[in-house]
Structures are given as structure tokens and as C-alpha cells.
Amino acid sequence: ETGVTQTPRHLVMGMTNKKSLKCEQHLGHNAMYWYKQSAKKPLELMFVYSLEERVENNSVPSRFSPECPNSSHLFLHLHTLQPEDSALYLCASSHSGLAGERGSYNEQFFGPGTRLTVL
Amino acid sequence: AQSVTQLGSHVSVSEGALVLLRCNYSSSVPPYLFWYVQYPNQGLQLLLKYTTGATLVKGINGFEAEFKKSETSFHLTKPSAHMSDAAEYFCAVSERGAQKLVFGQGTRLTINP
């Protein structure tokens, strides 16, 4: 596997279910991101992990719970979701470093996304 | 705070015609600038980026963009559109040393035969 992979690619769940989205990067990066992409809305940054520590949480409801066990893996745990949470969830990774350091342009590499439908 | 504006949420051109997608940003210092493309039901793919040096940057699939500091713009162009260029295009900026990208709202490009 190369690049950034996400599983599953499609997920249908009821509002009472608990599920998890998985992201894995094979690029040697040290920062990972979750984005939500809804129809007719801009890309929304949800969470940022740098060196396995959460550095940003953009007022995301607690029914979304991220987990970053190591620099290659990122999870998004879902529980008691609402129909309005239906969207494409994108994972990305980048090299996070000091300004000017080689590769520290924050160029992000994206996975193919998980299309989530909440019934 | 950084912001990115993409003029036109939907652009339609004929096959073989010039493609011009506009992007303006707000920043007091030159940021890093990116264009991404997203095909249906896929993730975002980097088309090109500006970091330092030459202000005209070339990317994949025949696209290029020019960083104009005086206009705070980073417009994306392609001389001759192809049907396979139909997709959503996102402009993004990153402040030097910042942890995240700020994305524009996207422009959907349609190619007419």
C-alpha cells in the first residue's frame, strides 16, 4: 500500500450504532488530519494530530472521537450520530516541521475518503 | 486569520478552451499556496504548489498557476481544456510554520463537448 488509505470506503449506520473510521499513511509523515466534506459546504477541518498529540479540535461534537495511536494510524470513532453527519470524511497527512525546514510546507496528502450515511 | 476566496463556485468551458480558475487570499506575508483537484467520490490530489522561487509554477495534467503578491492571487490556468479535467478544484493556503491549510470553497469545473 502506498500513500494514504481509508477504510471503509462506504458506511451506512443507524443513529444508535457505534462505528469507527480508519486511516493509515505510508509516507513517513508526523501529522494527520480529519476533514468533513458535506454537499455544498466548504471543507471543514475537524481534528489535527501532530506527533501523535491532538493540536486542534474545531468545536466538533463529542459524538466524534478521534484516536491517534501512532504516527501512521488515525481513527475516528462514531457514536449516536445524526442524519446531518452524513458526509464524505477525508483523512490527510503531512510532514510537520519548523518553518523553512525541508518538507515543512504543510503539503497535505489525502486519502480517498469514507462516504458516511446516517439513517 | 487567513482566508481564501475562489471566485465562481461553478465554471463551464468548452473542450479545447482556456481554463481559468481564480483564487485570492488574505495574508500579510507571502504564504505557501496550493491547488488541489477532487474527482467524484475521491480524495483531494495535489495539482501544484508555490513555496518559494519562481512565481509561475507548473503542475500535473498541464495546469499552471502564477503567484502575484501585489494582487494576493494564485489563479489556476490550463491552455486547452480536456473532458477529463471536469472535477472540483480547491485553492488552499498555509502560513509559514502553521499547522494547517485553509481551503477555499471550491470551484466545480464542467467541460462542454
PDB file of C-alpha atoms in Angstrom:
ATOM      1  CA  GLU A   1       0.000   0.000   0.000  1.00  0.00           C
ATOM      2  CA  THR A   2       1.192   3.496  -0.760  1.00  0.00           C
ATOM      3  CA  GLY A   3       0.016   6.983   0.177  1.00  0.00           C
ATOM      4  CA  VAL A   4      -2.969   7.411   2.457  1.00  0.00           C
ATOM      5  CA  THR A   5      -5.597   4.695   2.750  1.00  0.00           C
ATOM      6  CA  GLN A   6      -9.012   4.843   4.389  1.00  0.00           C
ATOM      7  CA  THR A   7     -11.403   2.093   5.379  1.00  0.00           C
ATOM      8  CA  PRO A   8     -14.215   1.525   4.906  1.00  0.00           C
ATOM      9  CA  ARG A   9     -14.894   3.445   1.696  1.00  0.00           C
ATOM     10  CA  HIS A  10     -18.633   3.423   2.333  1.00  0.00           C
ATOM     11  CA  LEU A  11     -20.522   3.142   5.611  1.00  0.00           C
ATOM     12  CA  VAL A  12     -24.223   3.172   6.390  1.00  0.00           C
ATOM     13  CA  MET A  13     -25.179   3.332  10.053  1.00  0.00           C
ATOM     14  CA  GLY A  14     -28.168   3.973  12.231  1.00  0.00           C
ATOM     15  CA  MET A  15     -28.229   6.728  14.796  1.00  0.00           C
ATOM     16  CA  THR A  16     -27.713   4.288  17.668  1.00  0.00           C
ATOM     17  CA  ASN A  17     -24.769   2.447  16.139  1.00  0.00           C
ATOM     18  CA  LYS A  18     -21.101   2.733  17.044  1.00  0.00           C
ATOM     19  CA  LYS A  19     -18.575   2.517  14.247  1.00  0.00           C
ATOM     20  CA  SER A  20     -15.003   3.590  13.523  1.00  0.00           C
ATOM     21  CA  LEU A  21     -13.267   5.031  10.504  1.00  0.00           C
ATOM     22  CA  LYS A  22      -9.646   4.090   9.931  1.00  0.00           C
ATOM     23  CA  CYS A  23      -6.881   5.979   8.199  1.00  0.00           C
ATOM     24  CA  GLU A  24      -3.344   4.793   7.544  1.00  0.00           C
ATOM     25  CA  GLN A  25      -0.476   6.707   5.958  1.00  0.00           C
ATOM     26  CA  HIS A  26       2.599   5.100   4.422  1.00  0.00           C
ATOM     27  CA  LEU A  27       4.504   8.342   3.767  1.00  0.00           C
ATOM     28  CA  GLY A  28       6.533   8.734   6.954  1.00  0.00           C
ATOM     29  CA  HIS A  29       4.592  11.833   7.929  1.00  0.00           C
ATOM     30  CA  ASN A  30       4.149  13.017  11.509  1.00  0.00           C
ATOM     31  CA  ALA A  31       0.869  14.945  11.284  1.00  0.00           C
ATOM     32  CA  MET A  32      -2.604  13.650  10.449  1.00  0.00           C
ATOM     33  CA  TYR A  33      -5.952  15.332   9.906  1.00  0.00           C
ATOM     34  CA  TRP A  34      -9.670  14.581   9.732  1.00  0.00           C
ATOM     35  CA  TYR A  35     -11.884  16.667   7.446  1.00  0.00           C
ATOM     36  CA  LYS A  36     -15.619  16.625   6.853  1.00  0.00           C
ATOM     37  CA  GLN A  37     -16.919  17.397   3.375  1.00  0.00           C
ATOM     38  CA  SER A  38     -20.656  17.947   3.036  1.00  0.00           C
ATOM     39  CA  ALA A  39     -22.559  18.783  -0.102  1.00  0.00           C
ATOM     40  CA  LYS A  40     -22.474  22.490  -0.908  1.00  0.00           C
ATOM     41  CA  LYS A  41     -20.300  23.313   2.125  1.00  0.00           C
ATOM     42  CA  PRO A  42     -16.595  24.102   2.346  1.00  0.00           C
ATOM     43  CA  LEU A  43     -14.125  21.537   3.534  1.00  0.00           C
ATOM     44  CA  GLU A  44     -14.267  21.523   7.352  1.00  0.00           C
ATOM     45  CA  LEU A  45     -11.172  20.704   9.376  1.00  0.00           C
ATOM     46  CA  MET A  46     -12.205  18.572  12.358  1.00  0.00           C
ATOM     47  CA  PHE A  47      -9.049  17.409  14.107  1.00  0.00           C
ATOM     48  CA  VAL A  48      -5.285  17.756  13.784  1.00  0.00           C
ATOM     49  CA  TYR A  49      -2.733  15.432  15.302  1.00  0.00           C
ATOM     50  CA  SER A  50       0.951  16.304  15.323  1.00  0.00           C
ATOM     51  CA  LEU A  51       3.476  13.840  16.700  1.00  0.00           C
ATOM     52  CA  GLU A  52       0.503  11.822  17.980  1.00  0.00           C
ATOM     53  CA  GLU A  53      -0.839  14.685  20.092  1.00  0.00           C
ATOM     54  CA  ARG A  54      -4.107  16.409  19.277  1.00  0.00           C
ATOM     55  CA  VAL A  55      -3.268  20.013  18.493  1.00  0.00           C
ATOM     56  CA  GLU A  56      -6.603  21.180  17.138  1.00  0.00           C
ATOM     57  CA  ASN A  57     -10.243  20.376  17.730  1.00  0.00           C
ATOM     58  CA  ASN A  58     -12.532  22.688  15.802  1.00  0.00           C
ATOM     59  CA  SER A  59     -15.617  22.612  18.044  1.00  0.00           C
ATOM     60  CA  VAL A  60     -16.525  19.159  16.848  1.00  0.00           C
ATOM     61  CA  PRO A  61     -19.416  17.456  18.702  1.00  0.00           C
ATOM     62  CA  SER A  62     -18.398  14.812  21.210  1.00  0.00           C
ATOM     63  CA  ARG A  63     -20.151  12.125  19.201  1.00  0.00           C
ATOM     64  CA  PHE A  64     -16.979  12.221  17.074  1.00  0.00           C
ATOM     65  CA  SER A  65     -13.954  10.897  18.965  1.00  0.00           C
ATOM     66  CA  PRO A  66     -10.518  10.773  17.300  1.00  0.00           C
ATOM     67  CA  GLU A  67      -7.674   8.473  18.230  1.00  0.00           C
ATOM     68  CA  CYS A  68      -4.075   8.514  17.022  1.00  0.00           C
ATOM     69  CA  PRO A  69      -2.210   5.507  18.464  1.00  0.00           C
ATOM     70  CA  ASN A  70       0.934   6.160  16.396  1.00  0.00           C
ATOM     71  CA  SER A  71       2.118   8.443  13.615  1.00  0.00           C
ATOM     72  CA  SER A  72       0.847   6.100  10.892  1.00  0.00           C
ATOM     73  CA  HIS A  73      -2.694   5.481  12.086  1.00  0.00           C
ATOM     74  CA  LEU A  74      -5.683   7.684  12.787  1.00  0.00           C
ATOM     75  CA  PHE A  75      -9.170   6.638  13.804  1.00  0.00           C
ATOM     76  CA  LEU A  76     -12.473   8.452  14.057  1.00  0.00           C
ATOM     77  CA  HIS A  77     -14.875   6.754  16.455  1.00  0.00           C
ATOM     78  CA  LEU A  78     -18.537   7.479  15.808  1.00  0.00           C
ATOM     79  CA  HIS A  79     -21.497   7.059  18.149  1.00  0.00           C
ATOM     80  CA  THR A  80     -25.090   8.297  18.260  1.00  0.00           C
ATOM     81  CA  LEU A  81     -24.670  10.246  15.046  1.00  0.00           C
ATOM     82  CA  GLN A  82     -27.338  12.415  13.440  1.00  0.00           C
ATOM     83  CA  PRO A  83     -28.515  12.371   9.813  1.00  0.00           C
ATOM     84  CA  GLU A  84     -26.781  15.732   9.260  1.00  0.00           C
ATOM     85  CA  ASP A  85     -23.466  13.974   9.958  1.00  0.00           C
ATOM     86  CA  SER A  86     -23.800  12.204   6.621  1.00  0.00           C
ATOM     87  CA  ALA A  87     -20.824  13.358   4.547  1.00  0.00           C
ATOM     88  CA  LEU A  88     -17.519  12.374   2.996  1.00  0.00           C
ATOM     89  CA  TYR A  89     -14.874  12.089   5.712  1.00  0.00           C
ATOM     90  CA  LEU A  90     -11.368  12.687   4.475  1.00  0.00           C
ATOM     91  CA  CYS A  91      -8.106  11.861   6.173  1.00  0.00           C
ATOM     92  CA  ALA A  92      -4.855  13.612   5.299  1.00  0.00           C
ATOM     93  CA  SER A  93      -1.252  13.537   6.421  1.00  0.00           C
ATOM     94  CA  SER A  94       1.709  15.871   6.156  1.00  0.00           C
ATOM     95  CA  HIS A  95       5.206  16.467   7.376  1.00  0.00           C
ATOM     96  CA  SER A  96       5.043  18.932  10.226  1.00  0.00           C
ATOM     97  CA  GLY A  97       8.219  20.813  10.970  1.00  0.00           C
ATOM     98  CA  LEU A  98       9.764  24.164  11.630  1.00  0.00           C
ATOM     99  CA  ALA A  99       9.181  26.921   9.104  1.00  0.00           C
ATOM    100  CA  GLY A 100      11.651  26.613   6.275  1.00  0.00           C
ATOM    101  CA  GLU A 101      12.673  23.108   7.282  1.00  0.00           C
ATOM    102  CA  ARG A 102      12.785  20.791   4.329  1.00  0.00           C
ATOM    103  CA  GLY A 103       9.319  19.447   3.672  1.00  0.00           C
ATOM    104  CA  SER A 104       7.619  21.709   6.199  1.00  0.00           C
ATOM    105  CA  TYR A 105       5.306  23.371   3.693  1.00  0.00           C
ATOM    106  CA  ASN A 106       2.346  21.547   5.206  1.00  0.00           C
ATOM    107  CA  GLU A 107       1.563  19.960   1.873  1.00  0.00           C
ATOM    108  CA  GLN A 108      -1.162  17.514   2.746  1.00  0.00           C
ATOM    109  CA  PHE A 109      -1.771  14.155   1.132  1.00  0.00           C
ATOM    110  CA  PHE A 110      -5.355  12.939   1.185  1.00  0.00           C
ATOM    111  CA  GLY A 111      -6.952   9.542   1.355  1.00  0.00           C
ATOM    112  CA  PRO A 112      -9.910   8.586  -0.862  1.00  0.00           C
ATOM    113  CA  GLY A 113     -12.429   9.261   1.894  1.00  0.00           C
ATOM    114  CA  THR A 114     -15.216   7.352   3.614  1.00  0.00           C
ATOM    115  CA  ARG A 115     -18.728   8.116   2.398  1.00  0.00           C
ATOM    116  CA  LEU A 116     -20.869   8.001   5.550  1.00  0.00           C
ATOM    117  CA  THR A 117     -24.641   7.799   5.516  1.00  0.00           C
ATOM    118  CA  VAL A 118     -26.544   8.082   8.793  1.00  0.00           C
ATOM    119  CA  LEU A 119     -30.100   6.816   8.670  1.00  0.00           C
TER     120      LEU A 119
ATOM    121  CA  ALA B   1      -6.876  34.962  10.171  1.00  0.00           C
ATOM    122  CA  GLN B   2      -6.114  33.560   6.771  1.00  0.00           C
ATOM    123  CA  SER B   3      -8.917  33.349   4.257  1.00  0.00           C
ATOM    124  CA  VAL B   4      -9.185  32.088   0.699  1.00  0.00           C
ATOM    125  CA  THR B   5     -11.730  33.212  -1.865  1.00  0.00           C
ATOM    126  CA  GLN B   6     -12.408  31.315  -5.058  1.00  0.00           C
ATOM    127  CA  LEU B   7     -14.415  33.412  -7.477  1.00  0.00           C
ATOM    128  CA  GLY B   8     -17.160  31.343  -9.048  1.00  0.00           C
ATOM    129  CA  SER B   9     -18.441  28.167  -7.471  1.00  0.00           C
ATOM    130  CA  HIS B  10     -19.095  26.781 -10.936  1.00  0.00           C
ATOM    131  CA  VAL B  11     -17.124  27.381 -14.144  1.00  0.00           C
ATOM    132  CA  SER B  12     -18.081  25.917 -17.501  1.00  0.00           C
ATOM    133  CA  VAL B  13     -15.815  25.925 -20.582  1.00  0.00           C
ATOM    134  CA  SER B  14     -15.791  24.201 -23.943  1.00  0.00           C
ATOM    135  CA  GLU B  15     -13.348  21.414 -24.699  1.00  0.00           C
ATOM    136  CA  GLY B  16     -10.154  22.986 -26.069  1.00  0.00           C
ATOM    137  CA  ALA B  17     -10.843  26.370 -24.490  1.00  0.00           C
ATOM    138  CA  LEU B  18      -8.758  28.155 -21.867  1.00  0.00           C
ATOM    139  CA  VAL B  19      -9.423  27.220 -18.249  1.00  0.00           C
ATOM    140  CA  LEU B  20      -9.083  29.999 -15.670  1.00  0.00           C
ATOM    141  CA  LEU B  21      -9.968  29.380 -12.031  1.00  0.00           C
ATOM    142  CA  ARG B  22      -9.491  32.316  -9.702  1.00  0.00           C
ATOM    143  CA  CYS B  23      -8.106  32.302  -6.180  1.00  0.00           C
ATOM    144  CA  ASN B  24      -7.381  35.223  -3.883  1.00  0.00           C
ATOM    145  CA  TYR B  25      -6.036  35.010  -0.365  1.00  0.00           C
ATOM    146  CA  SER B  26      -5.640  37.321   2.581  1.00  0.00           C
ATOM    147  CA  SER B  27      -2.257  37.344   4.227  1.00  0.00           C
ATOM    148  CA  SER B  28       0.184  39.964   5.379  1.00  0.00           C
ATOM    149  CA  VAL B  29       3.135  37.804   4.380  1.00  0.00           C
ATOM    150  CA  PRO B  30       3.513  35.532   1.361  1.00  0.00           C
ATOM    151  CA  PRO B  31       2.091  32.165   2.330  1.00  0.00           C
ATOM    152  CA  TYR B  32       2.522  28.752   0.802  1.00  0.00           C
ATOM    153  CA  LEU B  33      -0.150  28.214  -1.866  1.00  0.00           C
ATOM    154  CA  PHE B  34      -1.711  25.058  -3.252  1.00  0.00           C
ATOM    155  CA  TRP B  35      -4.220  23.878  -5.808  1.00  0.00           C
ATOM    156  CA  TYR B  36      -5.928  20.536  -5.291  1.00  0.00           C
ATOM    157  CA  VAL B  37      -8.296  18.635  -7.594  1.00  0.00           C
ATOM    158  CA  GLN B  38     -11.056  16.281  -6.488  1.00  0.00           C
ATOM    159  CA  TYR B  39     -12.726  13.817  -8.843  1.00  0.00           C
ATOM    160  CA  PRO B  40     -16.135  12.400  -7.868  1.00  0.00           C
ATOM    161  CA  ASN B  41     -16.075  10.212  -4.772  1.00  0.00           C
ATOM    162  CA  GLN B  42     -12.334  10.579  -4.376  1.00  0.00           C
ATOM    163  CA  GLY B  43      -9.960  12.440  -2.090  1.00  0.00           C
ATOM    164  CA  LEU B  44      -8.054  15.585  -2.975  1.00  0.00           C
ATOM    165  CA  GLN B  45      -4.994  15.324  -5.198  1.00  0.00           C
ATOM    166  CA  LEU B  46      -2.290  17.978  -5.312  1.00  0.00           C
ATOM    167  CA  LEU B  47      -2.102  19.734  -8.684  1.00  0.00           C
ATOM    168  CA  LEU B  48       0.684  22.187  -7.883  1.00  0.00           C
ATOM    169  CA  LYS B  49       2.155  24.339  -5.144  1.00  0.00           C
ATOM    170  CA  TYR B  50       4.054  27.557  -4.653  1.00  0.00           C
ATOM    171  CA  THR B  51       6.550  27.755  -1.802  1.00  0.00           C
ATOM    172  CA  THR B  52       9.454  29.979  -2.853  1.00  0.00           C
ATOM    173  CA  GLY B  53      11.299  30.987  -6.012  1.00  0.00           C
ATOM    174  CA  ALA B  54       9.711  31.228  -9.435  1.00  0.00           C
ATOM    175  CA  THR B  55       6.217  32.667  -9.237  1.00  0.00           C
ATOM    176  CA  LEU B  56       4.909  30.666 -12.210  1.00  0.00           C
ATOM    177  CA  VAL B  57       4.559  27.065 -11.161  1.00  0.00           C
ATOM    178  CA  LYS B  58       3.683  24.124 -13.336  1.00  0.00           C
ATOM    179  CA  GLY B  59       1.712  21.159 -12.133  1.00  0.00           C
ATOM    180  CA  ILE B  60       0.283  17.918 -13.353  1.00  0.00           C
ATOM    181  CA  ASN B  61      -2.141  17.491 -16.255  1.00  0.00           C
ATOM    182  CA  GLY B  62      -0.943  20.675 -17.988  1.00  0.00           C
ATOM    183  CA  PHE B  63      -2.084  23.075 -15.281  1.00  0.00           C
ATOM    184  CA  GLU B  64      -0.085  26.041 -14.072  1.00  0.00           C
ATOM    185  CA  ALA B  65      -0.583  28.891 -11.633  1.00  0.00           C
ATOM    186  CA  GLU B  66       1.063  32.223 -11.041  1.00  0.00           C
ATOM    187  CA  PHE B  67       1.651  33.765  -7.641  1.00  0.00           C
ATOM    188  CA  LYS B  68       1.073  37.522  -7.795  1.00  0.00           C
ATOM    189  CA  LYS B  69       1.962  39.111  -4.491  1.00  0.00           C
ATOM    190  CA  SER B  70       0.663  42.555  -5.440  1.00  0.00           C
ATOM    191  CA  GLU B  71      -2.749  41.098  -6.248  1.00  0.00           C
ATOM    192  CA  THR B  72      -2.702  38.431  -3.495  1.00  0.00           C
ATOM    193  CA  SER B  73      -3.773  35.984  -6.166  1.00  0.00           C
ATOM    194  CA  PHE B  74      -2.892  32.479  -7.276  1.00  0.00           C
ATOM    195  CA  HIS B  75      -5.063  31.788 -10.324  1.00  0.00           C
ATOM    196  CA  LEU B  76      -5.027  28.376 -11.983  1.00  0.00           C
ATOM    197  CA  THR B  77      -4.885  28.077 -15.765  1.00  0.00           C
ATOM    198  CA  LYS B  78      -4.728  25.483 -18.496  1.00  0.00           C
ATOM    199  CA  PRO B  79      -4.438  26.495 -22.162  1.00  0.00           C
ATOM    200  CA  SER B  80      -6.736  23.809 -23.551  1.00  0.00           C
ATOM    201  CA  ALA B  81      -9.434  22.052 -21.543  1.00  0.00           C
ATOM    202  CA  HIS B  82      -9.946  18.322 -21.818  1.00  0.00           C
ATOM    203  CA  MET B  83     -13.048  16.381 -20.866  1.00  0.00           C
ATOM    204  CA  SER B  84     -11.053  14.620 -18.145  1.00  0.00           C
ATOM    205  CA  ASP B  85     -10.486  17.977 -16.410  1.00  0.00           C
ATOM    206  CA  ALA B  86     -14.071  18.008 -15.156  1.00  0.00           C
ATOM    207  CA  ALA B  87     -13.746  17.987 -11.375  1.00  0.00           C
ATOM    208  CA  GLU B  88     -13.830  20.176  -8.265  1.00  0.00           C
ATOM    209  CA  TYR B  89     -10.802  22.403  -7.696  1.00  0.00           C
ATOM    210  CA  PHE B  90      -9.694  23.762  -4.342  1.00  0.00           C
ATOM    211  CA  CYS B  91      -7.246  26.545  -3.612  1.00  0.00           C
ATOM    212  CA  ALA B  92      -5.507  26.416  -0.224  1.00  0.00           C
ATOM    213  CA  VAL B  93      -3.004  28.485   1.715  1.00  0.00           C
ATOM    214  CA  SER B  94      -0.722  27.763   4.600  1.00  0.00           C
ATOM    215  CA  GLU B  95       1.112  30.294   6.688  1.00  0.00           C
ATOM    216  CA  ARG B  96       4.776  29.571   7.045  1.00  0.00           C
ATOM    217  CA  GLY B  97       5.184  27.404  10.124  1.00  0.00           C
ATOM    218  CA  ALA B  98       1.453  26.872  10.509  1.00  0.00           C
ATOM    219  CA  GLN B  99      -0.038  23.500  11.246  1.00  0.00           C
ATOM    220  CA  LYS B 100      -2.964  23.607   8.860  1.00  0.00           C
ATOM    221  CA  LEU B 101      -4.217  24.526   5.423  1.00  0.00           C
ATOM    222  CA  VAL B 102      -7.050  26.973   4.851  1.00  0.00           C
ATOM    223  CA  PHE B 103      -9.185  25.945   1.886  1.00  0.00           C
ATOM    224  CA  GLY B 104     -11.377  27.939  -0.436  1.00  0.00           C
ATOM    225  CA  GLN B 105     -14.940  26.816  -1.009  1.00  0.00           C
ATOM    226  CA  GLY B 106     -14.076  25.059  -4.250  1.00  0.00           C
ATOM    227  CA  THR B 107     -14.901  25.591  -7.927  1.00  0.00           C
ATOM    228  CA  ARG B 108     -16.674  22.936  -9.934  1.00  0.00           C
ATOM    229  CA  LEU B 109     -15.310  22.827 -13.492  1.00  0.00           C
ATOM    230  CA  THR B 110     -17.552  21.496 -16.232  1.00  0.00           C
ATOM    231  CA  ILE B 111     -16.243  20.815 -19.738  1.00  0.00           C
ATOM    232  CA  ASN B 112     -18.700  21.042 -22.619  1.00  0.00           C
ATOM    233  CA  PRO B 113     -18.052  18.883 -25.706  1.00  0.00           C
TER     234      PRO B 113
END
